[in-house]
Short mmCIF file of C-alpha atoms in Angstrom, two decimals:
data_model
loop_
_atom_site.label_atom_id
_atom_site.label_comp_id
_atom_site.label_asym_id
_atom_site.label_seq_id
_atom_site.Cartn_x
_atom_site.Cartn_y
_atom_site.Cartn_z
CA UNK A 19 0.00 0.00 0.00
CA UNK A 20 1.07 3.57 -0.53
CA UNK A 21 0.71 6.84 1.34
CA UNK A 22 1.64 9.69 -0.98
CA UNK A 23 5.10 8.95 -2.40
CA UNK A 24 5.86 6.38 0.32
CA UNK A 25 5.28 2.65 0.28
CA UNK A 26 4.25 0.41 3.18
CA UNK A 27 3.72 -3.33 3.57
CA UNK A 28 1.70 -5.38 6.07
CA UNK A 29 3.11 -8.70 7.28
CA UNK A 30 1.18 -11.84 8.23
CA UNK A 31 0.71 -10.56 11.77
CA UNK A 32 -0.78 -7.29 10.58
CA UNK A 33 2.30 -5.20 11.37
CA UNK A 34 2.79 -2.32 8.96
CA UNK A 35 6.36 -1.43 7.93
CA UNK A 36 7.61 1.37 5.75
CA UNK A 37 9.43 0.32 2.58
CA UNK A 38 12.41 2.36 1.39
CA UNK A 39 13.17 1.70 -2.27
CA UNK A 40 16.87 1.98 -3.12
CA UNK A 41 17.92 2.62 -6.71
CA UNK A 42 21.15 1.25 -8.16
CA UNK A 43 22.84 0.30 -11.40
CA UNK A 44 22.71 -3.38 -12.38
CA UNK A 45 26.44 -4.13 -12.43
CA UNK A 46 27.89 -6.52 -9.87
CA UNK A 47 30.02 -3.78 -8.33
CA UNK A 48 27.07 -1.38 -8.07
CA UNK A 49 25.01 -4.07 -6.34
CA UNK A 50 27.82 -4.84 -3.89
CA UNK A 51 28.18 -1.15 -3.09
CA UNK A 52 24.43 -0.70 -2.67
CA UNK A 53 24.13 -3.80 -0.48
CA UNK A 54 26.82 -2.39 1.82
CA UNK A 55 24.89 0.87 2.24
CA UNK A 56 21.57 -0.94 2.79
CA UNK A 57 23.15 -3.16 5.46
CA UNK A 58 24.24 -0.05 7.37
CA UNK A 59 20.75 1.44 7.10
CA UNK A 60 19.14 -1.82 8.24
CA UNK A 61 21.27 -1.82 11.38
CA UNK A 62 20.11 1.71 12.17
CA UNK A 63 16.47 1.16 11.16
CA UNK A 64 15.52 -2.49 11.86
CA UNK A 65 11.78 -1.79 11.50
CA UNK A 66 12.14 -0.45 7.96
CA UNK A 67 12.07 -2.72 4.91
CA UNK A 68 14.59 -1.90 2.18
CA UNK A 69 13.86 -2.89 -1.40
CA UNK A 70 16.59 -2.66 -4.05
CA UNK A 71 15.57 -1.51 -7.53
CA UNK A 72 18.28 -2.11 -10.16
CA UNK A 73 18.37 -0.52 -13.62
CA UNK A 74 20.69 0.08 -16.55
CA UNK A 75 21.94 3.58 -17.36
CA UNK A 76 23.09 5.21 -20.59
CA UNK A 77 26.73 4.69 -19.58
CA UNK A 78 26.08 0.97 -19.07
CA UNK A 79 24.53 0.58 -22.51
CA UNK A 80 27.06 2.46 -24.66
CA UNK A 81 30.28 0.47 -24.34
CA UNK A 82 32.07 1.19 -27.62
CA UNK A 83 32.68 4.90 -27.07
CA UNK A 84 34.84 6.80 -24.60
CA UNK A 85 32.76 8.56 -21.93
CA UNK A 86 34.23 11.90 -22.96
CA UNK A 87 32.93 11.39 -26.51
CA UNK A 88 29.31 10.48 -25.72
CA UNK A 89 28.57 14.13 -25.01
CA UNK A 90 25.88 13.64 -22.38
CA UNK A 91 26.17 14.52 -18.73
CA UNK A 92 24.91 12.16 -16.00
CA UNK A 93 25.79 9.08 -18.05
CA UNK A 94 25.52 6.76 -15.07
CA UNK A 95 22.87 8.67 -13.12
CA UNK A 96 20.12 10.02 -15.40
CA UNK A 97 17.83 6.97 -15.36
CA UNK A 98 18.24 6.62 -11.60
CA UNK A 99 17.39 10.29 -11.07
CA UNK A 100 14.33 9.91 -13.31
CA UNK A 101 13.13 7.12 -11.03
CA UNK A 102 13.84 9.30 -7.99
CA UNK A 103 11.84 12.16 -9.51
CA UNK A 104 8.87 9.87 -10.25
CA UNK A 105 8.90 8.50 -6.66
CA UNK A 106 9.73 5.03 -7.99
CA UNK A 107 12.71 4.95 -5.61
CA UNK A 108 13.40 6.91 -2.41
CA UNK A 109 17.16 7.11 -2.56
CA UNK A 110 19.95 6.13 -4.94
CA UNK A 111 23.44 4.79 -4.24
CA UNK A 112 26.15 6.06 -6.59
CA UNK A 113 29.89 6.09 -6.95
CA UNK A 114 30.46 9.76 -6.09
CA UNK A 115 32.78 10.26 -9.07
CA UNK A 116 29.80 9.57 -11.38
CA UNK A 117 27.82 12.53 -10.00
CA UNK A 118 28.30 15.96 -11.60
CA UNK A 119 29.20 18.89 -9.35
CA UNK A 120 25.81 20.49 -10.05
CA UNK A 121 22.81 18.21 -9.57
CA UNK A 122 19.40 18.61 -11.20
CA UNK A 123 17.00 20.83 -9.25
CA UNK A 124 15.24 18.92 -6.48
CA UNK A 125 18.03 16.45 -5.74
CA UNK A 126 20.89 16.45 -3.26
CA UNK A 127 23.62 14.12 -2.02
CA UNK A 128 22.48 13.33 1.53
CA UNK A 129 25.50 11.35 2.57
CA UNK A 130 29.05 10.54 1.53
CA UNK A 131 30.31 7.40 3.23
CA UNK A 132 33.80 6.64 4.51
CA UNK A 133 36.11 6.50 1.55
CA UNK A 134 37.83 3.35 0.34
CA UNK A 135 41.39 3.74 -1.00
CA UNK A 136 40.91 6.35 -3.78
CA UNK A 137 44.08 5.52 -5.71
CA UNK A 138 44.34 3.69 -8.99
CA UNK A 139 45.83 0.21 -9.19
CA UNK A 140 47.86 -1.66 -11.78
CA UNK A 141 46.44 -5.06 -12.72
CA UNK A 142 48.90 -7.08 -14.78
CA UNK A 143 48.27 -9.75 -17.39
CA UNK A 144 48.70 -13.17 -15.68
CA UNK A 145 51.92 -13.80 -17.65
CA UNK A 146 53.47 -10.78 -15.88
CA UNK A 147 52.48 -11.88 -12.38
CA UNK A 148 54.86 -10.61 -9.71
CA UNK A 149 56.06 -7.64 -11.74
CA UNK A 150 55.23 -3.95 -11.60
CA UNK A 151 55.11 -1.29 -14.33
CA UNK A 152 58.82 -0.51 -13.97
CA UNK A 153 59.86 -4.14 -14.34
CA UNK A 154 57.82 -4.91 -17.44
CA UNK A 155 60.02 -5.75 -20.41
CA UNK A 156 60.01 -3.25 -23.30
CA UNK A 157 58.65 0.25 -23.21
CA UNK A 158 58.18 0.30 -19.44
CA UNK A 159 58.81 4.04 -19.42
CA UNK A 160 57.00 4.87 -22.65
CA UNK A 161 53.66 3.26 -21.96
CA UNK A 162 51.13 3.07 -24.77
CA UNK A 163 47.73 4.00 -23.36
CA UNK A 164 44.70 2.41 -25.01
CA UNK A 165 41.04 3.31 -24.42
CA UNK A 166 38.98 0.57 -22.72
CA UNK A 167 35.33 0.54 -21.62
CA UNK A 168 33.17 -1.93 -19.72
CA UNK A 169 32.56 -2.97 -16.13
CA UNK A 170 35.26 -4.53 -13.96
CA UNK A 171 34.31 -8.08 -14.92
CA UNK A 172 34.48 -7.29 -18.64
CA UNK A 173 37.79 -5.44 -18.44
CA UNK A 174 39.52 -8.15 -16.43
CA UNK A 175 38.25 -10.81 -18.82
CA UNK A 176 39.67 -8.86 -21.79
CA UNK A 177 43.00 -8.59 -20.00
CA UNK A 178 43.23 -12.26 -19.00
CA UNK A 179 41.86 -13.96 -22.12
CA UNK A 180 43.59 -11.86 -24.78
CA UNK A 181 47.14 -10.71 -25.29
CA UNK A 182 46.24 -7.13 -26.22
CA UNK A 183 47.35 -5.55 -22.95
CA UNK A 184 50.25 -5.99 -20.57
CA UNK A 185 48.25 -4.32 -17.81
CA UNK A 186 45.17 -2.25 -17.12
CA UNK A 187 44.63 0.58 -14.66
CA UNK A 188 41.56 0.29 -12.44
CA UNK A 189 40.33 2.02 -9.30
CA UNK A 190 41.64 0.13 -6.27
CA UNK A 191 38.34 0.74 -4.45
CA UNK A 192 36.30 -1.26 -6.97
CA UNK A 193 38.73 -4.17 -6.95
CA UNK A 194 38.65 -4.31 -3.16
CA UNK A 195 34.88 -4.16 -2.98
CA UNK A 196 34.67 -7.01 -5.49
CA UNK A 197 37.04 -9.10 -3.39
CA UNK A 198 39.74 -9.04 -6.08
CA UNK A 199 42.48 -7.38 -4.06
CA UNK A 200 44.82 -10.24 -4.97
CA UNK A 201 44.82 -8.96 -8.57
CA UNK A 202 46.39 -5.66 -7.53
CA UNK A 203 50.04 -5.68 -8.56
CA UNK A 204 50.78 -2.09 -7.63
CA UNK A 205 48.98 0.90 -6.09
CA UNK A 206 49.82 4.13 -7.88
CA UNK A 207 50.64 6.76 -5.25
CA UNK A 208 50.02 10.48 -5.74
CA UNK A 209 53.52 11.04 -7.14
CA UNK A 210 52.81 8.50 -9.90
CA UNK A 211 49.16 9.12 -10.61
CA UNK A 212 46.61 11.26 -8.80
CA UNK A 213 42.97 10.19 -8.86
CA UNK A 214 39.60 11.34 -10.16
CA UNK A 215 37.45 13.70 -8.09
CA UNK A 216 35.36 11.70 -5.61
CA UNK A 217 37.00 8.38 -6.49
CA UNK A 218 36.60 5.67 -3.85
CA UNK A 219 33.62 7.32 -2.12
CA UNK A 220 29.98 6.20 -2.19
CA UNK A 221 27.19 8.79 -2.24
CA UNK A 222 23.49 8.54 -1.42
CA UNK A 223 21.31 10.85 -3.53
CA UNK A 224 17.84 11.80 -2.31
CA UNK A 225 15.02 14.20 -3.09
CA UNK A 226 15.95 17.47 -1.39
CA UNK A 227 12.42 17.94 -0.06
CA UNK A 228 12.35 14.56 1.74
CA UNK A 229 13.56 15.74 5.14
CA UNK A 230 12.99 12.37 6.83
CA UNK A 231 15.03 10.49 4.21
CA UNK A 232 17.74 13.16 4.37
CA UNK A 233 17.92 12.74 8.13
CA UNK A 234 17.96 8.95 7.79
CA UNK A 235 20.94 8.85 5.44
CA UNK A 236 22.86 11.74 7.01
CA UNK A 237 24.13 9.53 9.84
CA UNK A 238 26.17 7.64 7.22
CA UNK A 239 28.29 10.73 6.52
CA UNK A 240 32.01 10.40 7.23
CA UNK A 241 33.19 13.89 8.12
CA UNK A 242 36.72 13.65 6.69
CA UNK A 243 35.46 12.09 3.45
CA UNK A 244 32.74 14.72 3.10
CA UNK A 245 35.23 17.58 3.51
CA UNK A 246 37.80 16.03 1.17
CA UNK A 247 35.19 15.44 -1.52
CA UNK A 248 33.60 18.89 -1.15
CA UNK A 249 37.04 20.46 -1.72
CA UNK A 250 37.70 18.19 -4.73
CA UNK A 251 34.29 18.90 -6.28
CA UNK A 252 34.61 22.65 -5.69
CA UNK A 253 38.00 22.57 -7.43
CA UNK A 254 36.59 20.65 -10.41
CA UNK A 255 33.52 22.89 -10.64
CA UNK A 256 35.61 26.06 -10.58
CA UNK A 257 37.74 24.72 -13.44
CA UNK A 258 34.54 23.78 -15.31
CA UNK A 259 35.96 20.29 -15.64
CA UNK A 260 34.24 16.97 -16.21
CA UNK A 261 34.73 13.62 -17.94
CA UNK A 262 36.16 15.23 -21.06
CA UNK A 263 39.20 16.92 -19.51
CA UNK A 264 42.18 15.58 -17.52
CA UNK A 265 41.76 16.96 -13.97
CA UNK A 266 43.16 15.02 -11.02
CA UNK A 267 43.33 15.50 -7.27
CA UNK A 268 44.81 14.22 -4.03
CA UNK A 269 43.43 15.12 -0.60
CA UNK A 270 44.17 14.25 2.99
CA UNK A 271 43.20 15.39 6.48
CA UNK A 272 46.04 15.73 8.98
CA UNK A 273 46.05 17.52 12.36
CA UNK A 274 42.81 19.40 11.62
CA UNK A 275 44.21 20.58 8.28
CA UNK A 276 42.68 19.71 4.93
CA UNK A 277 45.28 19.42 2.16
CA UNK A 278 44.22 19.56 -1.49
CA UNK A 279 46.52 18.93 -4.42
CA UNK A 280 45.02 19.55 -7.83
CA UNK A 281 46.39 19.18 -11.33
CA UNK A 282 45.38 19.71 -14.94
CA UNK A 283 47.01 18.04 -17.93
CA UNK A 284 47.15 18.21 -21.68
CA UNK A 285 45.81 15.07 -23.37
CA UNK A 286 49.31 13.75 -24.10
CA UNK A 287 50.62 14.73 -20.65
CA UNK A 288 53.31 17.00 -22.08
CA UNK A 289 51.85 20.09 -20.40
CA UNK A 290 50.59 20.21 -16.84
CA UNK A 291 50.02 22.35 -13.76
CA UNK A 292 50.00 21.06 -10.21
CA UNK A 293 49.68 22.92 -6.91
CA UNK A 294 48.82 22.20 -3.27
CA UNK A 295 46.93 24.31 -0.76
CA UNK A 296 45.60 23.69 2.75
CA UNK A 297 43.02 25.06 5.18
CA UNK A 298 42.02 24.56 8.81
CA UNK A 299 38.87 22.50 9.41
CA UNK A 300 39.03 22.49 13.19
CA UNK A 301 35.97 23.56 15.17
CA UNK A 302 35.00 23.77 18.80
CA UNK A 303 33.38 20.43 19.64
CA UNK A 304 30.66 22.05 21.77
CA UNK A 305 29.79 24.54 19.03
CA UNK A 306 29.75 21.72 16.48
CA UNK A 307 27.28 19.70 18.54
CA UNK A 308 24.98 22.70 18.94
CA UNK A 309 25.19 23.76 15.31
CA UNK A 310 22.06 23.27 13.21
CA UNK A 311 23.10 22.66 9.63
CA UNK A 312 20.72 24.24 7.13
CA UNK A 313 19.26 21.40 5.08
CA UNK A 314 18.46 23.83 2.24
CA UNK A 315 22.14 24.64 1.64
CA UNK A 316 24.00 22.50 -0.86
CA UNK A 317 27.73 22.65 -1.35
CA UNK A 318 28.66 21.31 -4.78
CA UNK A 319 25.57 19.10 -4.63
CA UNK A 320 26.13 17.85 -1.07
CA UNK A 321 23.89 18.43 1.96
CA UNK A 322 25.84 17.10 4.95
CA UNK A 323 23.62 17.60 8.00
CA UNK A 324 26.03 16.07 10.52
CA UNK A 325 29.17 17.90 9.41
CA UNK A 326 30.25 21.36 10.63
CA UNK A 327 29.05 24.11 8.30
CA UNK A 328 32.19 26.16 8.95
CA UNK A 329 34.38 23.22 7.92
CA UNK A 330 32.27 22.63 4.80
CA UNK A 331 32.57 26.30 3.83
CA UNK A 332 36.34 26.13 4.37
CA UNK A 333 36.51 23.06 2.10
CA UNK A 334 34.58 24.84 -0.67
CA UNK A 335 36.84 27.88 -0.39
CA UNK A 336 39.92 25.67 -0.55
CA UNK A 337 38.74 24.10 -3.81
CA UNK A 338 37.85 27.47 -5.34
CA UNK A 339 41.13 29.05 -4.23
CA UNK A 340 43.19 26.23 -5.68
CA UNK A 341 41.19 26.44 -8.90
CA UNK A 342 41.90 30.17 -9.10
CA UNK A 343 45.59 29.56 -8.50
CA UNK A 344 45.82 27.11 -11.40
CA UNK A 345 43.71 29.37 -13.63
CA UNK A 346 46.13 32.22 -12.93
CA UNK A 347 48.96 30.00 -14.16
CA UNK A 348 47.30 28.97 -17.42
CA UNK A 349 44.98 26.06 -16.57
CA UNK A 350 42.16 27.40 -18.73
CA UNK A 351 44.35 27.32 -21.83
CA UNK A 352 45.49 23.74 -21.14
CA UNK A 353 41.91 22.53 -20.57
CA UNK A 354 40.53 24.41 -23.60
CA UNK A 355 43.05 22.72 -25.90
CA UNK A 356 42.34 19.34 -24.23
CA UNK A 357 38.60 19.76 -24.89
CA UNK A 358 39.18 20.76 -28.50
CA UNK A 359 41.48 17.82 -29.18
CA UNK A 360 39.09 15.44 -27.47
CA UNK A 361 36.16 16.72 -29.54
CA UNK A 362 38.20 16.34 -32.73
CA UNK A 363 39.04 12.68 -32.11
#
């Protein structure tokens, strides 16, 4: 039975329970990620029934074209957001890196969970087991990079069953969540390869007007992850970046300081800019506990009710300031050329 946009069920004993419908992509990794979020919500709300609704997105269906060439935003989120808008689901679990820095009107990211390792990993062809990039025979320092699409299962199968690639680069977070950590030959640290904005973090998107759902998911927020990802997203937004341009980041929280390193690159990597800035995110604990976060305020698409507003504002400013620093040194020119070359391919 339904009451407005909400769904309820009655069990054999006549007990009525609310049903929360959770949207997700159909891939194995997406289901694993969604199951992990639902398990956390079940622990907090044992009287609520959670129903998973899986669907395919545009990005799942178009597998023969680079994401940057498809030309549509929200490749992995549009169908899920349509379901959210039609009240067919009540919340959606995403990989945060799939969500644009500006969400459609009426939606917000209600929680960003504790981040898995955000770095990229090298997965070698089985014949190279035990090696790393540096020890590969031939061309180890002049790597030939080849475009590859598909989910984790598909990409690993292509690597293992063919001899087209010596290695592939995948997000370490996805491999770990799939239980394939033994395939990781090497983690690429920030000096070797920085990562995509939001990589390794899961986000829960909700309807901004659903205060009860927003409150429900807000307890899943991990403060450090929220602040790191707000800074990263603010940096990307200020550069007007996206899937079609090479923008990378590295963040960490140390001693109440948030450090953000951001970089932009030409498509061939011959031209680049990279800078680091930091800001204080400390706050008086008593003030933080008394603070009422305004649920109407989004910061780069995120409404984090349980995280200090002052710290969130500092994270946004850090991202904008770093973006301005790189723009003052020529980032716009690098990214403009990268976009033009990408469009011409």
